[in-house]
CSV table of C-alpha atoms in Angstrom, one decimal:
chain,number,residue,atom,x,y,z
G,1,MET,CA,6.8,-24.0,13.3
G,2,THR,CA,6.8,-23.6,9.6
G,3,LEU,CA,6.1,-20.4,7.9
G,4,GLU,CA,3.0,-20.1,5.5
G,5,PRO,CA,1.9,-18.0,3.0
G,6,ILE,CA,-0.1,-14.4,4.6
G,7,ARG,CA,-2.5,-12.7,2.8
G,8,LEU,CA,-1.7,-9.0,3.2
G,9,PRO,CA,-3.6,-5.8,3.6
G,10,ALA,CA,-3.2,-2.7,1.7
G,11,ASN,CA,0.2,-1.0,3.1
G,12,GLN,CA,-0.3,3.0,1.5
G,13,PRO,CA,2.2,5.4,3.1
G,14,PRO,CA,1.6,9.1,2.1
G,15,GLN,CA,2.5,10.1,-1.3
G,16,PHE,CA,3.5,13.5,-3.1
G,17,TYR,CA,1.3,12.7,-6.2
G,18,ARG,CA,-2.4,11.8,-7.3
G,19,GLY,CA,-3.8,8.4,-7.6
G,20,GLY,CA,-5.1,5.2,-6.2
G,21,ASP,CA,-8.5,4.7,-7.7
G,22,ALA,CA,-7.3,1.9,-10.1
G,23,ILE,CA,-5.5,0.0,-6.7
G,24,ALA,CA,-8.8,0.4,-4.9
G,25,ALA,CA,-10.8,-1.3,-7.8
G,26,LEU,CA,-8.4,-4.2,-8.5
G,27,ARG,CA,-8.6,-4.6,-4.3
G,28,GLY,CA,-12.8,-4.1,-5.0
G,29,ALA,CA,-12.7,-1.2,-2.7
G,30,SER,CA,-13.8,2.3,-2.9
G,31,SER,CA,-11.4,4.9,-2.7
G,32,ASN,CA,-14.7,7.0,-0.8
G,33,THR,CA,-14.7,4.5,2.1
G,34,PRO,CA,-15.0,6.3,4.8
G,35,GLY,CA,-11.5,6.5,6.9
G,36,LYS,CA,-10.2,4.4,3.7
G,37,LYS,CA,-8.0,6.6,1.8
G,38,PHE,CA,-6.8,4.3,-1.3
G,39,GLY,CA,-3.0,6.6,-2.5
G,40,PRO,CA,-1.5,6.1,-5.4
G,41,GLU,CA,1.2,3.7,-4.8
G,42,ASP,CA,0.4,-0.1,-2.2
G,43,TRP,CA,3.8,-1.3,-0.8
G,44,VAL,CA,3.6,-5.0,-0.8
G,45,ALA,CA,5.7,-7.0,1.8
G,46,SER,CA,7.8,-4.3,2.4
G,47,ALA,CA,11.1,-4.7,4.4
G,48,THR,CA,11.6,-1.4,3.6
G,49,THR,CA,11.1,2.6,4.8
G,50,MET,CA,10.9,6.0,3.2
G,51,PHE,CA,13.6,7.7,2.3
G,52,GLY,CA,14.5,8.9,6.0
G,53,GLN,CA,11.9,7.7,8.0
G,54,ASP,CA,11.3,4.9,10.9
G,55,THR,CA,8.7,2.9,10.1
G,56,ASN,CA,6.7,4.4,7.2
G,57,GLY,CA,6.5,2.2,4.2
G,58,LEU,CA,6.9,-1.2,6.6
G,59,THR,CA,4.2,-4.0,6.3
G,60,ARG,CA,3.1,-5.0,9.2
G,61,LEU,CA,1.4,-8.7,9.8
G,62,PRO,CA,-1.2,-9.9,10.9
G,63,ASP,CA,0.3,-10.8,14.2
G,64,GLY,CA,1.2,-7.4,14.8
G,65,ALA,CA,5.2,-7.8,14.2
G,66,TRP,CA,6.6,-5.7,11.4
G,67,LEU,CA,7.8,-8.1,8.6
G,68,ARG,CA,11.4,-6.9,8.1
G,69,ASP,CA,11.7,-7.9,12.1
G,70,ALA,CA,10.2,-11.0,11.1
G,71,VAL,CA,12.7,-11.9,8.6
G,72,VAL,CA,15.7,-11.2,10.6
G,73,ALA,CA,14.5,-13.2,13.6
G,74,ASN,CA,13.9,-16.0,11.2
G,75,PRO,CA,15.8,-15.1,7.7
G,76,ASN,CA,16.5,-19.1,6.4
G,77,GLY,CA,12.9,-19.7,7.2
G,78,TRP,CA,11.7,-16.8,5.4
G,79,LEU,CA,14.3,-16.4,2.8
G,80,GLY,CA,16.6,-19.7,2.6
G,81,ALA,CA,20.1,-20.8,3.4
G,82,LYS,CA,21.2,-19.5,0.0
G,83,HIS,CA,19.6,-16.0,-0.3
G,84,VAL,CA,21.1,-15.1,3.5
G,85,GLU,CA,24.6,-16.4,2.2
G,86,ALA,CA,24.1,-14.1,-1.1
G,87,LEU,CA,21.8,-11.2,0.3
G,88,GLY,CA,22.1,-11.4,3.7
G,89,THR,CA,18.7,-10.8,5.9
G,90,SER,CA,17.2,-8.2,3.4
G,91,THR,CA,14.5,-9.9,1.3
G,92,GLY,CA,16.6,-7.8,-1.5
G,93,LEU,CA,12.8,-6.7,-3.4
G,94,LEU,CA,10.6,-4.3,-3.0
G,95,VAL,CA,6.6,-4.8,-4.8
G,96,LYS,CA,4.2,-2.1,-5.5
G,97,LEU,CA,1.5,-1.4,-6.4
G,98,LEU,CA,2.0,2.3,-8.2
G,99,ASP,CA,-1.1,3.8,-10.1
G,100,ALA,CA,-0.3,6.9,-11.7
G,101,GLY,CA,-3.1,9.4,-11.4
G,102,GLN,CA,-0.9,12.2,-13.0
G,103,ARG,CA,2.4,12.1,-14.2
G,104,LEU,CA,5.1,11.5,-12.2
G,105,PRO,CA,8.1,13.6,-12.4
G,106,VAL,CA,11.4,12.8,-14.2
G,107,HIS,CA,13.9,11.3,-11.8
G,108,PHE,CA,16.5,8.3,-12.1
G,109,HIS,CA,18.1,6.1,-9.3
G,110,PRO,CA,21.4,5.3,-8.1
G,111,ASP,CA,23.5,1.8,-8.5
G,112,ASP,CA,24.5,-0.2,-5.9
G,113,ALA,CA,28.0,1.4,-6.1
G,114,PHE,CA,26.9,5.0,-5.6
G,115,ALA,CA,24.2,3.9,-3.0
G,116,LYS,CA,27.2,2.4,-1.1
G,117,GLN,CA,29.3,5.3,-1.3
G,118,HIS,CA,26.4,8.5,-0.8
G,119,PHE,CA,23.9,6.6,1.5
G,120,ASP,CA,25.3,4.3,3.1
G,121,SER,CA,23.6,1.5,1.5
G,122,HIS,CA,24.0,-2.0,0.1
G,123,PHE,CA,21.0,-1.7,-2.2
G,124,GLY,CA,20.6,0.9,-5.2
G,125,LYS,CA,17.6,0.8,-7.0
G,126,THR,CA,16.9,-0.7,-10.3
G,127,GLU,CA,13.4,-1.2,-10.9
G,128,ALA,CA,11.1,-2.8,-13.3
G,129,TRP,CA,7.1,-2.2,-14.6
G,130,ILE,CA,4.5,-4.4,-15.5
G,131,VAL,CA,1.4,-2.6,-16.8
G,132,VAL,CA,-1.6,-4.1,-15.2
G,133,GLY,CA,-4.0,-1.6,-16.7
G,134,THR,CA,-4.4,1.4,-18.4
G,135,TYR,CA,-7.3,4.3,-18.7
G,136,GLY,CA,-7.1,7.7,-19.9
G,137,ASP,CA,-6.3,9.6,-23.5
G,138,ASP,CA,-3.1,8.5,-23.6
G,139,PRO,CA,-1.0,6.1,-21.5
G,140,ARG,CA,2.5,6.3,-21.6
G,141,VAL,CA,6.4,6.2,-19.8
G,142,TYR,CA,9.3,7.7,-20.4
G,143,PRO,CA,12.1,5.8,-20.1
G,144,GLY,CA,15.7,7.1,-21.2
G,145,PHE,CA,17.0,10.0,-23.1
G,146,LYS,CA,16.7,9.6,-27.1
G,147,GLU,CA,19.8,11.2,-27.3
G,148,THR,CA,23.1,11.4,-25.5
G,149,LEU,CA,23.4,14.8,-23.1
G,150,ALA,CA,26.1,16.1,-21.7
G,151,LYS,CA,25.4,16.0,-17.6
G,152,ASP,CA,26.1,19.9,-17.8
G,153,THR,CA,22.7,20.6,-19.9
G,154,VAL,CA,21.2,18.5,-17.5
G,155,SER,CA,21.7,20.4,-14.7
G,156,GLU,CA,21.2,23.6,-16.3
G,157,TRP,CA,17.5,22.0,-16.8
G,158,THR,CA,17.3,20.9,-13.1
G,159,ARG,CA,18.7,24.3,-12.2
G,160,GLU,CA,16.5,26.2,-14.1
G,161,GLN,CA,13.1,23.6,-13.6
G,162,ASP,CA,13.3,23.4,-17.8
G,163,VAL,CA,10.6,20.8,-17.7
G,164,PRO,CA,9.8,21.1,-21.3
G,165,SER,CA,13.2,20.5,-22.6
G,166,MET,CA,13.9,17.5,-19.9
G,167,LEU,CA,10.6,15.5,-21.1
G,168,GLY,CA,11.0,16.5,-24.2
G,169,ALA,CA,14.5,14.5,-24.3
G,170,LEU,CA,12.7,11.4,-23.3
G,171,ASN,CA,11.5,8.6,-25.1
G,172,SER,CA,8.0,8.9,-25.1
G,173,VAL,CA,6.2,5.0,-25.6
G,174,PRO,CA,2.6,4.0,-25.4
G,175,VAL,CA,2.0,1.4,-22.7
G,176,THR,CA,-0.8,-1.3,-22.6
G,177,ALA,CA,-1.6,-4.0,-20.5
G,178,GLY,CA,1.2,-6.6,-20.7
G,179,ASP,CA,4.0,-4.7,-21.4
G,180,THR,CA,7.0,-4.2,-19.1
G,181,VAL,CA,9.4,-2.0,-19.1
G,182,TYR,CA,13.0,-2.5,-17.3
G,183,ILE,CA,14.5,0.5,-15.9
G,184,PRO,CA,18.4,0.2,-14.9
G,185,ALA,CA,20.4,2.4,-12.3
G,186,GLY,CA,20.5,5.5,-13.3
G,187,LEU,CA,18.1,5.7,-16.4
G,188,PRO,CA,16.2,8.8,-16.7
G,189,HIS,CA,12.5,8.0,-16.1
G,190,ALA,CA,8.9,9.3,-15.7
G,191,ILE,CA,5.3,6.9,-15.7
G,192,GLY,CA,2.4,9.2,-17.4
G,193,GLU,CA,-0.8,9.9,-16.0
G,194,GLY,CA,-3.4,6.5,-16.2
G,195,VAL,CA,-0.5,3.9,-16.0
G,196,PHE,CA,-1.3,1.3,-13.3
G,197,VAL,CA,1.6,-0.8,-12.6
G,198,VAL,CA,3.3,-4.0,-10.1
G,199,GLU,CA,6.7,-2.5,-9.5
G,200,LEU,CA,9.8,-4.2,-8.6
G,201,GLN,CA,12.8,-2.7,-7.3
G,202,GLN,CA,15.8,-2.9,-5.0
G,203,PRO,CA,14.6,-2.7,-1.6
G,204,THR,CA,15.0,1.1,-1.5
G,205,ASP,CA,13.8,4.8,-1.1
G,206,PHE,CA,16.7,6.7,-3.2
G,207,SER,CA,14.8,8.8,-6.0
G,208,LEU,CA,16.9,11.5,-7.4
G,209,THR,CA,14.1,14.0,-8.9
G,210,ILE,CA,15.3,16.6,-11.2
G,211,GLU,CA,12.1,17.8,-11.4
G,212,TRP,CA,11.1,18.8,-8.3
G,213,ARG,CA,8.9,21.9,-8.6
G,214,ASP,CA,5.6,21.4,-8.4
G,215,PHE,CA,6.2,17.9,-7.4
G,216,LEU,CA,8.6,18.1,-3.7
G,217,ALA,CA,8.0,20.9,-1.1
G,218,SER,CA,12.5,21.7,-2.0
G,219,PRO,CA,15.0,21.2,-4.2
G,220,GLU,CA,16.6,19.1,-1.4
G,221,LYS,CA,13.7,16.3,-1.5
G,222,GLY,CA,14.8,16.0,-5.1
G,223,HIS,CA,18.5,15.4,-4.6
G,224,LEU,CA,18.2,13.6,-1.4
G,225,GLY,CA,20.7,15.9,0.6
G,226,ILE,CA,24.0,15.3,-1.8
G,227,GLY,CA,23.3,18.2,-3.7
G,228,PHE,CA,22.2,18.3,-8.1
G,229,ASP,CA,25.6,18.0,-9.2
G,230,THR,CA,26.7,14.8,-7.0
G,231,ALA,CA,23.3,13.5,-7.9
G,232,ILE,CA,23.5,14.5,-11.7
G,233,GLN,CA,26.7,11.7,-11.5
G,234,ALA,CA,24.5,8.7,-11.2
G,235,LEU,CA,22.6,9.6,-14.2
G,236,ASP,CA,22.7,7.8,-17.6
G,237,THR,CA,23.0,10.4,-20.2
G,238,SER,CA,23.7,8.3,-23.1
G,239,GLY,CA,20.9,8.0,-26.2
G,240,TRP,CA,18.7,5.1,-25.7
G,241,ASP,CA,17.6,4.9,-29.5
G,242,PRO,CA,13.9,2.8,-30.6
G,243,GLU,CA,16.6,-0.7,-30.9
G,244,ARG,CA,18.3,0.0,-27.8
G,245,LEU,CA,14.7,0.8,-26.3
G,246,GLU,CA,13.8,-2.9,-27.2
G,247,THR,CA,16.5,-4.5,-25.2
G,248,ILE,CA,14.4,-2.9,-21.9
G,249,ILE,CA,10.9,-3.2,-23.2
G,250,LYS,CA,8.4,-6.8,-23.7
G,251,ARG,CA,5.2,-6.8,-24.8
G,252,THR,CA,3.4,-9.8,-23.5
G,253,ALA,CA,0.1,-9.7,-23.9
G,254,GLY,CA,0.0,-11.8,-26.3
G,255,ASP,CA,1.3,-14.8,-24.8
G,256,HIS,CA,-0.9,-16.7,-23.2
G,257,ALA,CA,0.9,-20.0,-21.2
G,258,SER,CA,0.5,-20.5,-18.5
G,259,THR,CA,3.8,-19.2,-17.0
G,260,VAL,CA,5.0,-16.1,-18.7
G,261,ASP,CA,8.5,-14.7,-17.7
G,262,LEU,CA,7.7,-10.7,-18.1
G,263,LEU,CA,10.7,-9.3,-18.3
G,264,ALA,CA,13.3,-8.4,-20.1
G,265,GLY,CA,16.7,-10.1,-19.8
G,266,GLY,CA,19.7,-8.3,-17.8
G,267,SER,CA,17.1,-7.9,-15.0
G,268,GLU,CA,17.6,-11.4,-13.6
G,269,ARG,CA,20.2,-9.8,-11.1
G,270,PHE,CA,17.8,-7.8,-9.2
G,271,PHE,CA,14.8,-9.5,-9.0
G,272,ARG,CA,12.5,-12.2,-10.9
G,273,ALA,CA,8.8,-11.5,-12.0
G,274,GLU,CA,6.3,-14.2,-14.0
G,275,GLN,CA,2.4,-14.0,-14.8
G,276,LEU,CA,0.8,-17.4,-13.9
G,277,ARG,CA,-2.6,-18.4,-15.2
G,278,THR,CA,-4.3,-21.5,-14.1
G,279,ASP,CA,-7.4,-23.1,-15.5
G,280,LYS,CA,-9.8,-25.7,-14.5
G,281,VAL,CA,-6.9,-28.4,-16.0
G,282,THR,CA,-3.8,-26.7,-15.1
G,283,THR,CA,-2.7,-26.5,-11.7
G,284,LEU,CA,1.3,-25.0,-11.4
G,285,SER,CA,4.1,-26.4,-9.4
G,286,LEU,CA,6.4,-23.9,-8.0
G,287,ASP,CA,9.8,-24.3,-6.6
G,288,PRO,CA,10.1,-23.2,-2.9
G,289,SER,CA,11.4,-19.2,-2.6
G,290,PHE,CA,10.5,-15.8,-0.9
G,291,ALA,CA,7.9,-14.5,-3.2
G,292,VAL,CA,5.1,-11.9,-3.2
G,293,LEU,CA,2.1,-12.6,-5.3
G,294,VAL,CA,-0.4,-10.0,-6.6
G,295,VAL,CA,-4.0,-11.6,-8.1
G,296,LEU,CA,-4.9,-9.7,-11.0
G,297,GLU,CA,-7.8,-11.9,-12.1
G,298,GLY,CA,-10.1,-14.6,-11.1
G,299,GLU,CA,-9.7,-17.3,-7.6
G,300,GLY,CA,-7.8,-19.7,-7.0
G,301,THR,CA,-6.0,-21.9,-4.1
G,302,LEU,CA,-2.2,-21.6,-3.2
G,303,ARG,CA,-1.7,-25.5,-1.4
G,304,THR,CA,1.7,-25.4,0.2
G,305,GLU,CA,4.0,-29.2,0.9
G,306,HIS,CA,2.9,-28.9,4.8
G,307,GLY,CA,-0.8,-28.6,3.9
G,308,GLY,CA,-1.8,-25.1,3.8
G,309,GLU,CA,-4.4,-23.8,1.7
G,310,HIS,CA,-4.8,-20.4,0.7
G,311,ALA,CA,-7.9,-19.0,-1.0
G,312,LEU,CA,-6.9,-16.2,-3.7
G,313,ALA,CA,-8.9,-13.8,-5.1
G,314,LYS,CA,-9.1,-11.1,-7.1
G,315,GLY,CA,-7.1,-8.3,-5.8
G,316,ASP,CA,-5.3,-10.4,-2.8
G,317,THR,CA,-1.7,-9.9,-1.9
G,318,TYR,CA,0.2,-12.6,-0.7
G,319,VAL,CA,3.7,-13.0,0.9
G,320,VAL,CA,5.1,-16.5,0.7
G,321,PRO,CA,8.1,-18.0,2.9
G,322,PHE,CA,10.9,-19.9,2.1
G,323,ASP,CA,9.9,-22.4,4.3
G,324,ALA,CA,6.7,-23.1,2.4
G,325,GLY,CA,8.0,-25.1,0.5
G,326,GLN,CA,6.9,-26.4,-3.2
G,327,THR,CA,3.5,-24.7,-3.4
G,328,GLU,CA,0.5,-25.6,-6.3
G,329,LEU,CA,-1.6,-22.9,-7.5
G,330,SER,CA,-5.0,-24.2,-9.0
G,331,GLY,CA,-8.5,-22.4,-10.1
G,332,THR,CA,-8.9,-20.0,-12.8
G,333,ALA,CA,-6.8,-17.0,-11.4
G,334,THR,CA,-4.0,-14.8,-13.1
G,335,VAL,CA,-0.8,-14.3,-10.4
G,336,ILE,CA,2.0,-12.0,-11.1
G,337,ARG,CA,4.8,-13.6,-9.1
G,338,CYS,CA,7.6,-11.5,-8.2
G,339,ARG,CA,10.9,-12.5,-6.7
G,340,PRO,CA,14.2,-11.5,-5.5
G,341,PRO,CA,17.0,-12.5,-7.6
G,342,ALA,CA,18.4,-16.2,-7.4
G,343,PRO,CA,21.2,-16.7,-5.1
G,344,GLU,CA,23.6,-17.5,-7.8
G,345,GLU,CA,22.5,-14.1,-10.0
G,346,ARG,CA,23.5,-12.0,-7.6
G,347,HIS,CA,27.0,-11.4,-6.2
G,348,GLY,CA,28.8,-9.1,-4.1
């Protein structure tokens, strides 16, 4: 039986920080709806669990199966043979809606080699943010240290929980909808209050959190059991001046093309993201691929080459299997299309 795109409900594992109203608003729900708590993260089409947990974080399909298990049972149908050859039965991607109702702590993520050595994982956690909304007085993000630092200095800040020094050493960048930030593994960062993003990342939950006090229950949850001395070996302490920062930040709000490549160069080894815009005269043809769709505005129709027809509306999230084949997007919709790397981009 040919696989078709599937509309997914919210999937919001519990988090340690505040937020969620922007997700509720996008999805057309009230965060005060009885029995319905909208948390700050919605893990879309997730085959990834929260760190150290069995099922929290996983997406359940309408038939009751975990998406992860469905993909493993039919990897070629879900992912395509070339993807499976390059990445195995992993989707290679985790997409989140993330609404920072407060500033997130200063943290970073390991690269593939470090994750393999210390967490027995094929994937580290390179990520990217697509800012889809902001609110409050001063929405901003904090990517990378402004100047090169000694690892011993960061270790001391971590021991002392010297948050003013940590934050003061980071770049502070105001953002608005349409801005995107690519976060290579190792880059220290935080997301400020009032920033709502669609986040793409490698399919893991490895966050090494050097600012743990007031956020996490213990320092162990900050270093994930490997100790901060070891964790900080994965930290990029090099300086990111304004010129270097421009290599990871894109500002796409002024680009009104029907297809906009959203992320900075270098990210394509890890994931791909496009903004798709249709109008009454523009229909977009999309090549076969495993994909996650987030509908930001309007409404439209996604047709598959096998005759499937799926209505899209603001706030919808869909998982699209490779088996859906060539698809066609029509209507008056603005959609973020998130995909794993092209198989030829991902080696090893």
